[in-house]
PDB file of C-alpha atoms in Angstrom:
ATOM      1  CA  MET A 297     -31.347  39.725   0.257  1.00 55.00           C
ATOM      2  CA  PRO A 298     -34.578  37.862   1.388  1.00 53.00           C
ATOM      3  CA  GLY A 299     -34.953  35.927   4.648  1.00 51.00           C
ATOM      4  CA  GLY A 300     -32.632  33.805   6.679  1.00 51.00           C
ATOM      5  CA  LEU A 301     -32.385  29.710   6.971  1.00 49.00           C
ATOM      6  CA  ALA A 302     -34.962  30.049   9.837  1.00 48.00           C
ATOM      7  CA  GLY A 303     -37.837  28.890   7.458  1.00 48.00           C
ATOM      8  CA  ALA A 304     -35.740  26.394   5.818  1.00 48.00           C
ATOM      9  CA  SER A 305     -36.694  22.740   6.171  1.00 55.00           C
ATOM     10  CA  SER A 306     -34.494  20.020   6.789  1.00 63.00           C
ATOM     11  CA  ASP A 307     -34.972  18.384   3.519  1.00 75.00           C
ATOM     12  CA  PRO A 308     -31.519  18.571   1.952  1.00 81.00           C
ATOM     13  CA  THR A 309     -32.892  19.436  -1.708  1.00 83.00           C
ATOM     14  CA  ALA A 310     -34.772  22.469  -0.283  1.00 79.00           C
ATOM     15  CA  ASN A 311     -31.614  23.521   1.354  1.00 85.00           C
ATOM     16  CA  LYS A 312     -29.490  22.987  -1.730  1.00 89.00           C
ATOM     17  CA  GLU A 313     -31.997  24.750  -4.033  1.00 88.00           C
ATOM     18  CA  LEU A 314     -31.880  27.604  -1.465  1.00 88.00           C
ATOM     19  CA  MET A 315     -28.418  27.875  -1.484  1.00 91.00           C
ATOM     20  CA  ASP A 316     -28.013  28.039  -5.388  1.00 92.00           C
ATOM     21  CA  LEU A 317     -30.703  30.627  -5.495  1.00 91.00           C
ATOM     22  CA  ARG A 318     -28.740  32.790  -3.113  1.00 93.00           C
ATOM     23  CA  MET A 319     -25.339  32.297  -4.833  1.00 95.00           C
ATOM     24  CA  GLN A 320     -27.411  33.460  -8.045  1.00 94.00           C
ATOM     25  CA  TYR A 321     -28.841  36.288  -6.284  1.00 95.00           C
ATOM     26  CA  ILE A 322     -25.238  37.247  -5.038  1.00 95.00           C
ATOM     27  CA  GLN A 323     -23.779  36.948  -8.312  1.00 96.00           C
ATOM     28  CA  THR A 324     -26.557  39.028  -9.891  1.00 95.00           C
ATOM     29  CA  LYS A 325     -26.690  41.778  -7.162  1.00 96.00           C
ATOM     30  CA  LYS A 326     -22.939  42.111  -8.137  1.00 97.00           C
ATOM     31  CA  ASP A 327     -23.341  42.460 -11.940  1.00 96.00           C
ATOM     32  CA  PHE A 328     -26.101  44.839 -11.369  1.00 96.00           C
ATOM     33  CA  GLY A 329     -23.346  46.856  -9.373  1.00 96.00           C
ATOM     34  CA  THR A 330     -20.854  46.640 -11.734  1.00 97.00           C
ATOM     35  CA  THR A 331     -22.911  47.757 -14.526  1.00 96.00           C
ATOM     36  CA  GLN A 332     -24.224  50.661 -12.692  1.00 96.00           C
ATOM     37  CA  ALA A 333     -20.814  51.617 -12.071  1.00 97.00           C
ATOM     38  CA  GLU A 334     -20.020  51.211 -15.756  1.00 97.00           C
ATOM     39  CA  VAL A 335     -23.015  53.436 -16.607  1.00 96.00           C
ATOM     40  CA  ASN A 336     -21.920  56.076 -14.125  1.00 97.00           C
ATOM     41  CA  LYS A 337     -18.478  56.051 -16.001  1.00 97.00           C
ATOM     42  CA  LEU A 338     -19.855  56.462 -19.273  1.00 96.00           C
ATOM     43  CA  GLN A 339     -22.262  59.363 -18.263  1.00 96.00           C
ATOM     44  CA  ARG A 340     -19.040  61.113 -16.823  1.00 97.00           C
ATOM     45  CA  GLU A 341     -16.832  60.424 -19.891  1.00 96.00           C
ATOM     46  CA  ILE A 342     -19.737  61.766 -22.057  1.00 96.00           C
ATOM     47  CA  LYS A 343     -20.052  65.137 -20.052  1.00 97.00           C
ATOM     48  CA  VAL A 344     -16.211  65.475 -20.301  1.00 96.00           C
ATOM     49  CA  SER A 345     -15.917  65.105 -23.963  1.00 95.00           C
ATOM     50  CA  ASP A 346     -19.125  67.381 -24.406  1.00 95.00           C
ATOM     51  CA  LEU A 347     -17.670  70.011 -21.954  1.00 96.00           C
ATOM     52  CA  THR A 348     -14.404  69.903 -23.860  1.00 93.00           C
ATOM     53  CA  ARG A 349     -16.075  70.209 -27.298  1.00 94.00           C
ATOM     54  CA  SER A 350     -18.219  73.218 -26.010  1.00 94.00           C
ATOM     55  CA  GLU A 351     -15.118  74.422 -24.720  1.00 92.00           C
ATOM     56  CA  LEU A 352     -13.118  74.308 -27.876  1.00 91.00           C
ATOM     57  CA  GLU A 353     -16.286  75.545 -30.190  1.00 90.00           C
ATOM     58  CA  SER A 354     -15.729  78.771 -28.408  1.00 89.00           C
ATOM     59  CA  LEU A 355     -12.207  79.510 -29.833  1.00 86.00           C
ATOM     60  CA  PRO A 356     -12.298  81.022 -33.351  1.00 86.00           C
ATOM     61  CA  GLU A 357     -11.726  78.727 -36.282  1.00 83.00           C
ATOM     62  CA  ASN A 358      -8.897  80.931 -37.904  1.00 80.00           C
ATOM     63  CA  SER A 359      -7.349  81.051 -34.543  1.00 76.00           C
ATOM     64  CA  ASP A 360      -3.384  80.134 -34.164  1.00 78.00           C
ATOM     65  CA  ALA A 361      -4.196  78.145 -30.747  1.00 81.00           C
ATOM     66  CA  LYS A 362      -2.616  74.487 -31.024  1.00 87.00           C
ATOM     67  CA  MET A 363      -4.664  71.812 -30.214  1.00 89.00           C
ATOM     68  CA  TYR A 364      -3.302  68.302 -28.602  1.00 91.00           C
ATOM     69  CA  GLN A 365      -5.055  65.132 -27.850  1.00 91.00           C
ATOM     70  CA  GLY A 366      -4.120  62.720 -25.351  1.00 88.00           C
ATOM     71  CA  ILE A 367      -2.632  59.378 -26.642  1.00 89.00           C
ATOM     72  CA  GLY A 368      -1.559  56.969 -23.703  1.00 91.00           C
ATOM     73  CA  LYS A 369       0.842  59.070 -21.710  1.00 94.00           C
ATOM     74  CA  MET A 370       1.579  61.627 -24.304  1.00 95.00           C
ATOM     75  CA  PHE A 371       0.028  64.578 -26.259  1.00 94.00           C
ATOM     76  CA  MET A 372       0.148  64.751 -29.760  1.00 94.00           C
ATOM     77  CA  LEU A 373      -0.370  67.734 -31.700  1.00 94.00           C
ATOM     78  CA  SER A 374      -3.400  67.495 -33.827  1.00 91.00           C
ATOM     79  CA  THR A 375      -5.539  69.647 -36.355  1.00 89.00           C
ATOM     80  CA  ARG A 376      -9.142  70.911 -35.118  1.00 89.00           C
ATOM     81  CA  GLU A 377     -10.982  68.746 -37.182  1.00 90.00           C
ATOM     82  CA  ASP A 378      -9.213  65.273 -35.787  1.00 92.00           C
ATOM     83  CA  VAL A 379      -9.704  66.894 -31.957  1.00 92.00           C
ATOM     84  CA  PHE A 380     -13.611  67.201 -32.864  1.00 93.00           C
ATOM     85  CA  THR A 381     -13.870  64.022 -34.704  1.00 95.00           C
ATOM     86  CA  THR A 382     -12.263  62.093 -32.054  1.00 94.00           C
ATOM     87  CA  LEU A 383     -14.372  63.951 -29.490  1.00 95.00           C
ATOM     88  CA  ASP A 384     -17.560  63.067 -31.634  1.00 96.00           C
ATOM     89  CA  LYS A 385     -16.672  59.800 -32.084  1.00 96.00           C
ATOM     90  CA  THR A 386     -16.186  59.180 -27.880  1.00 95.00           C
ATOM     91  CA  ILE A 387     -19.381  60.524 -27.250  1.00 96.00           C
ATOM     92  CA  LYS A 388     -21.522  58.764 -29.800  1.00 97.00           C
ATOM     93  CA  ASP A 389     -19.310  55.499 -28.830  1.00 97.00           C
ATOM     94  CA  SER A 390     -20.221  56.237 -24.941  1.00 96.00           C
ATOM     95  CA  GLN A 391     -23.872  57.003 -25.690  1.00 96.00           C
ATOM     96  CA  SER A 392     -24.285  53.650 -27.686  1.00 97.00           C
ATOM     97  CA  LYS A 393     -22.400  51.778 -24.613  1.00 97.00           C
ATOM     98  CA  GLU A 394     -24.617  53.704 -21.937  1.00 96.00           C
ATOM     99  CA  ALA A 395     -27.837  52.717 -23.880  1.00 96.00           C
ATOM    100  CA  ASP A 396     -26.423  49.027 -23.691  1.00 96.00           C
ATOM    101  CA  CYS A 397     -25.852  49.073 -20.298  1.00 96.00           C
ATOM    102  CA  SER A 398     -29.022  50.633 -19.260  1.00 95.00           C
ATOM    103  CA  LYS A 399     -30.833  47.778 -21.132  1.00 96.00           C
ATOM    104  CA  LYS A 400     -28.634  45.516 -19.048  1.00 96.00           C
ATOM    105  CA  MET A 401     -29.473  47.055 -15.667  1.00 96.00           C
ATOM    106  CA  SER A 402     -33.055  46.732 -16.347  1.00 96.00           C
ATOM    107  CA  TYR A 403     -32.423  42.999 -17.340  1.00 96.00           C
ATOM    108  CA  LEU A 404     -30.754  42.322 -14.232  1.00 96.00           C
ATOM    109  CA  GLU A 405     -32.881  44.270 -12.027  1.00 96.00           C
ATOM    110  CA  ASN A 406     -35.945  42.000 -13.266  1.00 96.00           C
ATOM    111  CA  ARG A 407     -33.821  39.088 -12.746  1.00 96.00           C
ATOM    112  CA  LEU A 408     -32.918  40.216  -8.987  1.00 95.00           C
ATOM    113  CA  LYS A 409     -36.923  40.753  -8.199  1.00 95.00           C
ATOM    114  CA  SER A 410     -37.558  37.234  -9.640  1.00 94.00           C
ATOM    115  CA  GLN A 411     -34.686  35.705  -7.748  1.00 94.00           C
ATOM    116  CA  GLU A 412     -35.860  37.236  -4.702  1.00 93.00           C
ATOM    117  CA  GLN A 413     -39.721  36.060  -5.516  1.00 93.00           C
ATOM    118  CA  ASN A 414     -38.277  32.203  -5.936  1.00 90.00           C
ATOM    119  CA  ILE A 415     -36.334  32.627  -2.667  1.00 89.00           C
ATOM    120  CA  ARG A 416     -39.169  33.758  -0.762  1.00 90.00           C
ATOM    121  CA  GLU A 417     -41.659  31.196  -2.252  1.00 88.00           C
ATOM    122  CA  LEU A 418     -38.923  28.622  -1.573  1.00 85.00           C
ATOM    123  CA  LEU A 419     -38.763  29.681   2.050  1.00 84.00           C
ATOM    124  CA  SER A 420     -42.495  29.980   2.646  1.00 84.00           C
ATOM    125  CA  GLY A 421     -43.239  26.875   0.917  1.00 76.00           C
ATOM    126  CA  ALA A 422     -40.493  25.164   3.508  1.00 62.00           C
ATOM    127  CA  SER A 423     -42.093  26.169   6.375  1.00 60.00           C
TER     128      SER A 423
END
């Protein structure tokens, strides 16, 4: 976060504005970190689902291998088609959410830069 209070004037409105900007900056930085963690989680989810799908594809279609899907705390016997449908849906949904989160991260990054610039301008104007 930019500079300290050293350059701030004794003007109470400038100090209040500076504190408001800092609070907004802190909140935006927190939102950015949360969104970044969400993107990482979604990327892991995509990799796991994709890897699971590729491993299951290596099994012959007419094999007697039983397939189970995790549902809550239990596993339920499912058909091959159901398992692949679920994996495809998971991958598609995660990719969509990842794209949305990436857009949000870009917006938050621009907002952080703007808020940093506003704080610098306020501090330099107060000196």
